Amino acid sequence: MIRSELVQRIADENPHLYHRDVERIVNTIFEEIIRAMEAGNRVELRGFGAFSVKRRDARIGRNPRTGDAVSVEAKAVPFFKTGKQLRERLNGGSE
Amino acid sequence: MSDKTLTRMDISEAVFREVGLSRNESAQLLESVLQHISDALVAGETVKVSSFGTFSVRRKAARVGRNPKTGEEVPISPRRVLSFRPSHLMKERVAAGTRR
């Protein structure tokens, strides 16, 4: 499923909404999650999962082709942890 | 850099502000977005959200685990796990945002 199919499924269920509004709603949801993480915040959507930011220390990396040492600066990376309910559903657990 | 936890309330509040639906309907729409993503994943589909990231389901084989406290061997049954791969855009924005 891709973004446009998700929008379509929501639009089908909500015939009273304009398609472009459904698009804005879906975009806003994803945009807000990114915006929160940009600010270093966590987004917890209970049952679904939690988006958080993990910090990676600076390290000495290597160019895999030449073997040269290169310094990699400290950075923050997005992380997602699956929620309990979704994890159980994936394994045929409680629906 | 702050360290807050946002919840459904905060996200649906943003939908409410952006689109001008009622708070109640905004919350319901957020719920159905999460529901549709979950349903697709449970059905084994990969969910690709451009400029956000990709959710995919991976199968893990059965293996023998160990209770770290007692050292006892316990069988771990085959399972499906969800993995999320952030888009380049998300990675860049998160890295840039938290560097400030």
XYZ file of N, CA, C and O in Angstrom:
780
model
N 0.849 -1.191 0.000
C 0.000 0.000 0.000
C 0.887 1.244 0.000
O 1.836 1.308 0.767
N 0.573 2.189 -0.852
C 1.328 3.436 -0.867
C 0.444 4.582 -0.395
O -0.760 4.416 -0.202
N 1.063 5.743 -0.212
C 0.351 6.891 0.355
C -0.986 7.172 -0.345
O -2.014 7.363 0.309
N -0.971 7.157 -1.697
C -2.200 7.498 -2.430
C -3.298 6.452 -2.218
O -4.484 6.786 -2.205
N -2.905 5.203 -2.027
C -3.905 4.156 -1.760
C -4.497 4.314 -0.364
O -5.693 4.084 -0.151
N -3.657 4.724 0.564
C -4.134 4.985 1.924
C -5.160 6.120 1.883
O -6.244 6.017 2.459
N -4.826 7.184 1.153
C -5.741 8.325 1.012
C -7.060 7.850 0.395
O -8.143 8.198 0.875
N -6.955 7.010 -0.625
C -8.157 6.523 -1.300
C -9.052 5.713 -0.351
O -10.264 5.872 -0.336
N -8.422 4.849 0.436
C -9.211 4.022 1.370
C -9.939 4.896 2.386
O -11.092 4.645 2.721
N -9.261 5.938 2.870
C -9.898 6.840 3.838
C -11.012 7.633 3.145
O -12.093 7.832 3.715
N -10.748 8.057 1.925
C -11.745 8.826 1.173
C -12.999 7.987 0.920
O -14.126 8.475 1.061
N -12.796 6.715 0.581
C -13.930 5.818 0.334
C -14.833 5.695 1.567
O -16.047 5.569 1.440
N -14.205 5.723 2.738
C -14.974 5.584 3.969
C -15.647 6.880 4.407
O -16.468 6.874 5.308
N -15.191 7.987 3.823
C -15.703 9.293 4.236
C -16.203 10.093 3.041
O -15.620 11.113 2.678
N -17.299 9.623 2.435
C -17.780 10.270 1.205
C -18.163 11.736 1.397
O -18.271 12.471 0.415
N -18.351 12.161 2.640
C -18.711 13.564 2.872
C -17.506 14.496 2.810
O -17.659 15.705 2.866
N -16.288 13.937 2.704
C -15.093 14.781 2.651
C -14.556 14.875 1.228
O -14.644 13.917 0.466
N -14.026 16.035 0.883
C -13.368 16.176 -0.409
C -12.092 15.360 -0.403
O -11.394 15.288 0.607
N -11.802 14.802 -1.568
C -10.582 14.007 -1.696
C -9.351 14.807 -1.285
O -8.480 14.326 -0.574
N -9.320 16.066 -1.702
C -8.124 16.869 -1.381
C -8.019 17.149 0.119
O -6.925 17.337 0.650
N -9.162 17.154 0.822
C -9.094 17.334 2.271
C -8.551 16.081 2.951
O -7.780 16.163 3.902
N -8.963 14.928 2.428
C -8.428 13.677 2.981
C -6.917 13.654 2.785
O -6.163 13.268 3.682
N -6.490 14.121 1.623
C -5.061 14.185 1.349
C -4.360 15.094 2.374
O -3.302 14.750 2.894
N -4.962 16.227 2.642
C -4.376 17.160 3.615
C -4.339 16.552 5.011
O -3.382 16.750 5.754
N -5.386 15.824 5.351
C -5.441 15.188 6.673
C -4.302 14.178 6.813
O -3.550 14.190 7.787
N -4.177 13.317 5.799
C -3.142 12.282 5.837
C -1.750 12.928 5.859
O -0.884 12.548 6.661
N -1.558 13.948 5.016
C -0.263 14.632 4.997
C 0.053 15.283 6.336
O 1.191 15.233 6.802
N -0.958 15.896 6.942
C -0.761 16.565 8.235
C -0.315 15.577 9.296
O 0.581 15.863 10.097
N -0.922 14.399 9.299
C -0.562 13.386 10.294
C 0.925 13.028 10.184
O 1.671 13.085 11.161
N 1.363 12.716 8.959
C 2.767 12.330 8.788
C 3.698 13.510 9.038
O 4.774 13.366 9.632
N 3.276 14.700 8.597
C 4.098 15.892 8.795
C 4.279 16.186 10.292
O 5.377 16.517 10.730
N 3.217 16.033 11.065
C 3.310 16.306 12.506
C 4.255 15.336 13.206
O 4.958 15.719 14.135
N 4.252 14.103 12.752
C 5.155 13.112 13.363
C 6.605 13.509 13.081
O 7.454 13.518 13.975
N 6.890 13.883 11.827
C 8.257 14.293 11.493
C 8.637 15.556 12.268
O 9.722 15.658 12.831
N 7.696 16.499 12.327
C 7.970 17.761 13.021
C 8.306 17.521 14.498
O 9.198 18.152 15.049
N 7.576 16.608 15.110
C 7.841 16.297 16.518
C 9.248 15.735 16.678
O 10.005 16.143 17.567
N 9.623 14.819 15.779
C 10.944 14.202 15.881
C 12.049 15.208 15.580
O 13.122 15.150 16.170
N 11.758 16.129 14.672
C 12.715 17.200 14.367
C 13.051 17.982 15.630
O 14.172 18.439 15.810
N 12.037 18.168 16.479
C 12.226 18.921 17.725
C 12.787 18.017 18.816
O 12.929 18.431 19.961
N 13.069 16.776 18.479
C 13.639 15.845 19.447
C 12.594 15.160 20.311
O 12.926 14.501 21.291
N 11.332 15.303 19.927
C 10.260 14.705 20.720
C 9.930 13.290 20.267
O 10.361 12.842 19.208
N 9.137 12.637 21.076
C 8.692 11.276 20.827
C 7.208 11.337 20.496
O 6.491 12.186 21.018
N 6.745 10.457 19.637
C 5.311 10.391 19.356
C 4.840 8.985 19.694
O 5.306 8.016 19.096
N 3.968 8.897 20.686
C 3.510 7.580 21.093
C 2.066 7.384 20.660
O 1.177 8.107 21.097
N 1.860 6.436 19.765
C 0.516 6.124 19.283
C 0.185 4.744 19.817
O 0.500 3.718 19.196
N -0.378 4.724 20.995
C -0.561 3.467 21.722
C -1.324 2.444 20.902
O -2.305 2.772 20.250
N -0.828 1.219 20.908
C -1.452 0.153 20.138
C -0.813 0.016 18.763
O -0.749 -1.058 18.198
N -0.313 1.143 18.242
C 0.319 1.131 16.918
C 1.836 1.096 17.057
O 2.502 0.184 16.564
N 2.368 2.094 17.738
C 3.811 2.132 17.938
C 4.280 3.510 18.346
O 3.471 4.427 18.461
N 5.577 3.652 18.557
C 6.120 4.933 18.990
C 7.292 5.335 18.114
O 8.162 4.519 17.801
N 7.276 6.590 17.690
C 8.389 7.145 16.922
C 9.260 7.929 17.889
O 8.756 8.749 18.655
N 10.552 7.689 17.855
C 11.443 8.432 18.736
C 12.747 8.719 18.007
O 12.965 8.265 16.882
N 13.588 9.479 18.669
C 14.859 9.878 18.075
C 15.981 9.253 18.886
O 15.998 9.350 20.105
N 16.880 8.562 18.203
C 18.029 7.978 18.911
C 19.279 8.738 18.517
O 19.439 9.122 17.376
N 20.150 8.942 19.497
C 21.381 9.672 19.214
C 22.498 8.687 18.934
O 22.636 7.680 19.606
N 23.240 8.992 17.889
C 24.407 8.169 17.558
C 25.647 8.992 17.835
O 25.742 10.125 17.368
N 26.573 8.443 18.595
C 27.814 9.163 18.882
C 28.664 9.329 17.631
O 28.530 8.556 16.683
N 29.537 10.305 17.679
C 30.515 10.462 16.606
C 31.408 9.229 16.608
O 31.626 8.615 17.647
N 31.849 8.806 15.452
C 32.706 7.619 15.396
C 33.652 7.739 14.213
O 33.469 8.581 13.336
N 34.635 6.877 14.210
C 35.527 6.806 13.061
C 34.998 5.724 12.139
O 34.978 4.555 12.495
N 34.542 6.139 10.977
C 34.057 5.162 10.015
C 35.149 4.855 9.013
O 36.258 5.363 9.108
N 34.816 3.985 8.081
C 35.795 3.656 7.054
C 35.144 3.681 5.688
O 34.014 3.233 5.529
N 35.862 4.197 4.744
C 35.400 4.104 3.363
C 35.562 2.646 2.963
O 36.676 2.132 2.919
N 34.454 1.955 2.701
C 34.556 0.504 2.470
C 35.374 0.178 1.218
O 35.924 -0.915 1.102
N 35.461 1.110 0.301
C 36.215 0.823 -0.917
C 37.718 0.974 -0.709
O 38.497 0.127 -1.107
N 38.087 2.078 -0.059
C 39.518 2.348 0.072
C 40.078 1.964 1.432
O 41.292 1.849 1.598
N 39.188 1.776 2.424
C 39.662 1.444 3.756
C 40.124 2.670 4.528
O 40.576 2.567 5.661
N 40.019 3.859 3.924
C 40.429 5.089 4.611
C 39.535 5.374 5.804
O 38.320 5.208 5.727
N 40.134 5.836 6.883
C 39.357 6.236 8.051
C 38.739 7.602 7.783
O 39.395 8.498 7.275
N 37.434 7.722 8.076
C 36.771 9.020 7.961
C 35.987 9.256 9.241
O 35.413 8.320 9.799
N 35.978 10.488 9.734
C 35.228 10.730 10.959
C 33.765 10.967 10.608
O 33.445 11.666 9.655
N 32.884 10.319 11.359
C 31.451 10.474 11.170
C 30.938 11.249 12.373
O 31.169 10.841 13.515
N 30.261 12.376 12.137
C 29.843 13.195 13.281
C 28.632 12.594 13.993
O 27.905 11.782 13.429
N 28.453 13.006 15.238
C 27.302 12.559 16.032
C 26.027 12.980 15.325
O 25.962 14.050 14.730
N 25.020 12.116 15.338
C 23.771 12.517 14.713
C 22.572 11.859 15.381
O 22.731 10.954 16.202
N 21.408 12.350 15.018
C 20.182 11.794 15.563
C 19.468 11.046 14.447
O 19.411 11.511 13.317
N 18.962 9.868 14.762
C 18.266 9.084 13.743
C 16.858 8.705 14.226
O 16.640 8.481 15.412
N 15.905 8.665 13.283
C 14.539 8.281 13.651
C 14.469 6.800 13.986
O 15.189 5.985 13.402
N 13.585 6.473 14.936
C 13.428 5.084 15.349
C 11.951 4.800 15.584
O 11.221 5.656 16.061
N 11.521 3.603 15.193
C 10.127 3.216 15.423
C 10.079 1.919 16.210
O 10.771 0.958 15.872
N 9.272 1.911 17.255
C 9.081 0.672 18.002
C 7.619 0.260 17.863
O 6.712 1.055 18.154
N 7.395 -0.958 17.416
C 6.031 -1.450 17.208
C 5.275 -1.535 18.527
O 5.826 -1.984 19.533
N 4.034 -1.117 18.517
C 3.201 -1.200 19.713
C 2.796 -2.635 20.008
O 2.783 -3.491 19.127
N 2.451 -2.864 21.255
C 2.147 -4.215 21.720
C 0.978 -4.835 20.952
O 1.044 -5.984 20.504
N -0.071 -4.040 20.793
C -1.274 -4.575 20.155
C -1.024 -4.969 18.699
O -1.452 -6.020 18.238
N -0.290 -4.107 17.974
C 0.009 -4.408 16.573
C 0.938 -5.622 16.472
O 0.770 -6.487 15.614
N 1.912 -5.695 17.389
C 2.830 -6.834 17.387
C 2.046 -8.130 17.594
O 2.295 -9.145 16.952
N 1.072 -8.082 18.498
C 0.262 -9.282 18.741
C -0.607 -9.629 17.540
O -0.756 -10.790 17.187
N -1.158 -8.594 16.914
C -1.988 -8.848 15.726
C -1.172 -9.471 14.602
O -1.663 -10.328 13.869
N 0.090 -9.043 14.457
C 0.948 -9.592 13.406
C 1.198 -11.070 13.628
O 1.510 -11.810 12.701
N 1.067 -11.492 14.878
C 1.321 -12.892 15.188
C 0.052 -13.638 15.567
O 0.076 -14.555 16.371
N -1.023 -13.189 14.960
C -2.294 -13.895 15.108
C -2.887 -13.820 16.493
O -3.787 -14.585 16.824
N -2.390 -12.886 17.303
C -2.890 -12.763 18.663
C -4.243 -12.090 18.715
O -4.970 -12.046 17.723
N -4.531 -11.505 19.864
C -5.841 -10.899 20.098
C -6.151 -9.844 19.054
O -5.387 -8.935 18.832
N -7.261 -10.000 18.406
C -7.666 -9.050 17.353
C -8.361 -7.850 17.960
O -9.156 -7.993 18.847
N 16.964 21.259 22.726
C 16.094 20.181 22.259
C 15.182 19.720 23.385
O 15.610 19.428 24.486
N 13.880 19.699 23.104
C 12.925 19.301 24.132
C 12.818 17.786 24.174
O 13.392 17.087 23.371
N 12.075 17.310 25.126
C 11.998 15.868 25.291
C 10.586 15.452 25.665
O 10.375 14.717 26.612
N 9.658 15.937 24.892
C 8.251 15.695 25.187
C 7.784 14.419 24.509
O 8.370 13.971 23.542
N 6.698 13.860 25.023
C 6.048 12.774 24.306
C 4.706 13.269 23.811
O 3.882 13.745 24.578
N 4.532 13.200 22.489
C 3.257 13.577 21.907
C 2.382 12.345 21.778
O 2.893 11.229 21.661
N 1.079 12.563 21.819
C 0.148 11.441 21.728
C -0.853 11.695 20.603
O -0.761 12.693 19.904
N -1.809 10.765 20.477
C -2.892 10.930 19.508
C -3.526 12.314 19.603
O -3.866 12.909 18.604
N -3.691 12.788 20.854
C -4.330 14.092 21.069
C -3.613 15.201 20.320
O -4.257 16.031 19.677
N -2.279 15.218 20.418
C -1.509 16.277 19.766
C -1.601 16.188 18.250
O -1.697 17.194 17.556
N -1.551 14.969 17.730
C -1.589 14.805 16.277
C -2.976 15.168 15.749
O -3.109 15.855 14.736
N -4.030 14.730 16.449
C -5.364 15.049 15.943
C -5.675 16.533 16.137
O -6.429 17.123 15.361
N -5.051 17.159 17.115
C -5.185 18.605 17.283
C -4.622 19.338 16.046
O -5.207 20.315 15.568
N -3.510 18.823 15.528
C -2.916 19.414 14.326
C -3.847 19.255 13.126
O -3.992 20.163 12.304
N -4.504 18.100 13.028
C -5.461 17.864 11.946
C -6.640 18.825 12.092
O -7.090 19.451 11.127
N -7.093 18.970 13.315
C -8.181 19.902 13.622
C -7.830 21.325 13.172
O -8.621 21.999 12.510
N -6.629 21.775 13.493
C -6.196 23.133 13.127
C -6.032 23.286 11.617
O -6.387 24.299 11.038
N -5.503 22.249 10.987
C -5.169 22.321 9.565
C -6.394 22.256 8.672
O -6.478 22.938 7.664
N -7.341 21.404 9.006
C -8.424 21.133 8.076
C -9.769 21.708 8.531
O -10.677 21.906 7.723
N -9.887 22.008 9.810
C -11.131 22.617 10.259
C -12.298 21.653 10.408
O -13.452 22.037 10.312
N -11.976 20.375 10.635
C -13.028 19.426 11.010
C -13.180 19.538 12.523
O -12.379 20.196 13.176
N -14.180 18.888 13.071
C -14.314 18.915 14.529
C -13.163 18.115 15.148
O -12.537 17.296 14.481
N -12.898 18.384 16.419
C -11.848 17.631 17.124
C -12.157 16.140 17.109
O -11.293 15.304 16.920
N -13.439 15.867 17.306
C -13.869 14.476 17.349
C -13.601 13.760 16.022
O -13.045 12.661 15.983
N -13.981 14.437 14.927
C -13.781 13.810 13.623
C -12.297 13.702 13.273
O -11.855 12.731 12.666
N -11.521 14.709 13.673
C -10.071 14.658 13.439
C -9.465 13.448 14.133
O -8.635 12.736 13.563
N -9.907 13.211 15.364
C -9.402 12.061 16.115
C -9.792 10.757 15.432
O -9.003 9.824 15.335
N -11.034 10.717 14.929
C -11.501 9.494 14.258
C -10.718 9.221 12.977
O -10.421 8.074 12.649
N -10.386 10.297 12.255
C -9.628 10.117 11.013
C -8.213 9.630 11.294
O -7.703 8.760 10.590
N -7.589 10.169 12.331
C -6.262 9.676 12.719
C -6.355 8.186 13.030
O -5.535 7.384 12.581
N -7.409 7.819 13.772
C -7.604 6.419 14.130
C -7.752 5.558 12.885
O -7.175 4.476 12.802
N -8.510 6.030 11.903
C -8.692 5.166 10.732
C -7.434 5.093 9.877
O -7.175 4.058 9.264
N -6.614 6.145 9.890
C -5.331 6.057 9.185
C -4.465 4.968 9.835
O -3.934 4.082 9.150
N -4.378 4.992 11.159
C -3.567 3.981 11.852
C -4.137 2.582 11.639
O -3.401 1.609 11.458
N -5.469 2.514 11.623
C -6.146 1.235 11.432
C -5.851 0.650 10.039
O -5.558 -0.531 9.897
N -5.928 1.509 9.018
C -5.664 1.037 7.657
C -4.218 0.588 7.477
O -3.953 -0.394 6.795
N -3.300 1.327 8.082
C -1.893 0.918 7.986
C -1.718 -0.436 8.680
O -1.126 -1.364 8.124
N -2.279 -0.555 9.881
C -2.155 -1.811 10.628
C -2.764 -2.983 9.867
O -2.161 -4.049 9.770
N -3.967 -2.776 9.327
C -4.654 -3.854 8.597
C -3.818 -4.337 7.415
O -3.702 -5.532 7.169
N -3.241 -3.375 6.682
C -2.424 -3.740 5.519
C -1.218 -4.563 5.969
O -0.876 -5.571 5.349
N -0.589 -4.144 7.075
C 0.589 -4.855 7.571
C 0.228 -6.252 8.053
O 0.937 -7.220 7.770
N -0.897 -6.357 8.752
C -1.330 -7.661 9.251
C -1.621 -8.591 8.068
O -1.354 -9.787 8.115
N -2.115 -8.012 6.958
C -2.373 -8.805 5.753
C -1.077 -9.119 5.005
O -1.095 -9.756 3.953
N 0.045 -8.660 5.547
C 1.338 -8.984 4.947
C 1.817 -7.979 3.908
O 2.847 -8.177 3.268
N 1.054 -6.895 3.750
C 1.450 -5.874 2.777
C 2.553 -4.997 3.337
O 2.662 -4.812 4.541
N 3.346 -4.410 2.432
C 4.300 -3.377 2.810
C 3.589 -2.042 2.655
O 2.818 -1.863 1.731
N 3.800 -1.131 3.577
C 3.160 0.184 3.482
C 4.231 1.244 3.247
O 5.101 1.455 4.085
N 4.157 1.854 2.053
C 5.157 2.859 1.674
C 4.532 4.233 1.690
O 3.619 4.506 0.914
N 5.024 5.086 2.549
C 4.515 6.448 2.596
C 5.626 7.370 2.119
O 6.614 7.573 2.818
N 5.479 7.888 0.901
C 6.541 8.687 0.307
C 6.911 9.854 1.203
O 6.052 10.454 1.839
N 8.162 10.152 1.259
C 8.793 11.186 2.076
C 8.595 10.991 3.591
O 8.979 11.835 4.389
N 8.006 9.863 3.977
C 7.908 9.536 5.407
C 8.747 8.292 5.694
O 9.754 8.367 6.384
N 8.328 7.171 5.129
C 9.091 5.953 5.333
C 8.307 4.724 4.922
O 7.178 4.833 4.446
N 8.912 3.566 5.097
C 8.307 2.307 4.688
C 8.176 1.359 5.873
O 9.147 1.124 6.589
N 6.959 0.843 6.057
C 6.731 -0.188 7.062
C 6.716 -1.525 6.344
O 5.969 -1.685 5.372
N 7.496 -2.478 6.807
C 7.408 -3.790 6.182
C 7.435 -4.881 7.241
O 7.919 -4.683 8.358
N 6.884 -6.015 6.856
C 6.771 -7.137 7.778
C 7.803 -8.181 7.403
O 7.910 -8.550 6.243
N 8.595 -8.592 8.373
C 9.591 -9.628 8.106
C 9.268 -10.868 8.920
O 8.746 -10.786 10.022
N 9.578 -12.016 8.313
C 9.346 -13.273 9.025
C 10.627 -13.696 9.701
O 11.686 -13.696 9.106
N 10.517 -14.095 10.954
C 11.687 -14.583 11.684
C 11.519 -16.079 11.908
O 10.444 -16.540 12.296
N 12.572 -16.817 11.674
C 12.516 -18.266 11.855
C 12.517 -18.618 13.339
O 12.914 -17.812 14.176
N 12.084 -19.824 13.650
C 12.120 -20.301 15.026
C 13.583 -20.433 15.455
O 14.460 -20.713 14.636
N 13.846 -20.211 16.728
C 15.216 -20.390 17.222
C 15.158 -20.743 18.704
O 14.112 -20.624 19.339
N 16.287 -21.177 19.193
C 16.336 -21.506 20.609
C 16.887 -20.307 21.363
O 17.995 -19.843 21.093
N 16.113 -19.787 22.260
C 16.572 -18.666 23.076
C 16.981 -19.162 24.434
O 16.958 -20.358 24.716
N 17.390 -18.233 25.271
C 17.835 -18.627 26.596
C 17.314 -17.610 27.606
O 17.371 -16.422 27.358
N 16.797 -18.100 28.681
C 16.401 -17.196 29.754
C 17.685 -16.632 30.360
O 18.477 -17.374 30.924
N 17.915 -15.329 30.222
C 19.205 -14.777 30.657
C 19.423 -14.897 32.169
O 20.544 -14.880 32.639
N 18.342 -15.037 32.898
C 18.484 -15.119 34.350
C 18.856 -16.533 34.791
O 19.747 -16.726 35.590
N 18.167 -17.518 34.222
C 18.386 -18.889 34.678
C 19.291 -19.690 33.743
O 19.759 -20.756 34.105
N 19.509 -19.164 32.525
C 20.325 -19.902 31.565
C 19.565 -21.033 30.903
O 20.104 -21.783 30.094
N 18.289 -21.130 31.235
C 17.450 -22.195 30.715
C 17.143 -21.980 29.222
O 16.883 -20.857 28.798
N 17.155 -23.024 28.440
C 16.820 -22.890 27.016
C 15.312 -22.843 26.836
O 14.592 -23.631 27.434
N 14.856 -21.912 26.019
C 13.425 -21.835 25.722
C 13.250 -21.699 24.214
O 13.964 -20.951 23.572
N 12.326 -22.476 23.654
C 12.110 -22.367 22.217
C 11.403 -21.050 21.893
O 10.497 -20.646 22.600
N 11.847 -20.360 20.864
C 11.170 -19.149 20.403
C 10.508 -19.479 19.072
O 11.183 -19.902 18.127
N 9.203 -19.363 19.043
C 8.465 -19.777 17.847
C 8.675 -18.783 16.709
O 9.053 -17.641 16.934
N 8.452 -19.212 15.467
C 8.603 -18.295 14.337
C 7.628 -17.149 14.503
O 6.529 -17.336 15.008
N 8.041 -15.958 14.122
C 7.159 -14.819 14.309
C 7.325 -13.803 13.192
O 8.266 -13.885 12.409
N 6.382 -12.885 13.143
C 6.488 -11.791 12.187
C 6.808 -10.514 12.943
O 6.183 -10.225 13.961
N 7.776 -9.780 12.457
C 8.103 -8.510 13.096
C 7.959 -7.378 12.095
O 8.124 -7.557 10.889
N 7.646 -6.218 12.629
C 7.453 -5.038 11.806
C 8.742 -4.239 11.799
O 9.346 -4.024 12.842
N 9.177 -3.823 10.611
C 10.316 -2.923 10.615
C 9.935 -1.632 9.898
O 9.136 -1.638 8.969
N 10.470 -0.539 10.371
C 10.197 0.762 9.779
C 11.498 1.329 9.253
O 12.492 1.408 9.972
N 11.487 1.687 7.975
C 12.666 2.299 7.377
C 12.332 3.743 7.063
O 11.499 4.009 6.206
N 12.952 4.692 7.784
C 12.632 6.092 7.527
C 13.114 6.529 6.148
O 14.120 6.021 5.653
N 12.388 7.448 5.532
C 12.800 7.989 4.239
C 14.047 8.851 4.425
O 14.356 9.271 5.534
N 14.705 9.139 3.305
C 15.866 10.030 3.369
C 15.476 11.380 3.917
O 16.177 11.959 4.736
N 14.313 11.843 3.471
C 13.836 13.145 3.916
C 13.668 13.171 5.437
O 14.099 14.106 6.109
N 13.036 12.124 5.979
C 12.842 12.084 7.433
C 14.188 12.052 8.145
O 14.414 12.780 9.110
N 15.103 11.238 7.661
C 16.418 11.148 8.294
C 17.126 12.489 8.280
O 17.702 12.900 9.284
N 17.052 13.158 7.135
C 17.715 14.458 7.024
C 17.094 15.479 7.957
O 17.801 16.219 8.636
N 15.760 15.499 7.982
C 15.097 16.504 8.820
C 15.353 16.249 10.300
O 15.566 17.185 11.063
N 15.341 14.990 10.699
C 15.583 14.672 12.113
C 17.032 14.997 12.489
O 17.298 15.585 13.541
N 17.957 14.671 11.600
C 19.366 14.976 11.875
C 19.581 16.480 11.939
O 20.241 16.990 12.848
N 19.002 17.211 11.002
C 19.189 18.664 10.957
C 18.499 19.339 12.132
O 19.051 20.235 12.754
N 17.291 18.878 12.455
C 16.522 19.505 13.517
C 17.185 19.392 14.873
O 17.169 20.332 15.667
N 17.769 18.241 15.142
C 18.323 18.034 16.468
C 19.763 18.530 16.565
O 20.348 18.521 17.629
N 20.328 18.985 15.435
C 21.686 19.513 15.449
C 21.670 20.953 15.949
O 22.641 21.458 16.457
N 20.509 21.594 15.751
C 20.411 23.016 16.109
C 20.603 23.251 17.595
O 20.134 22.459 18.388
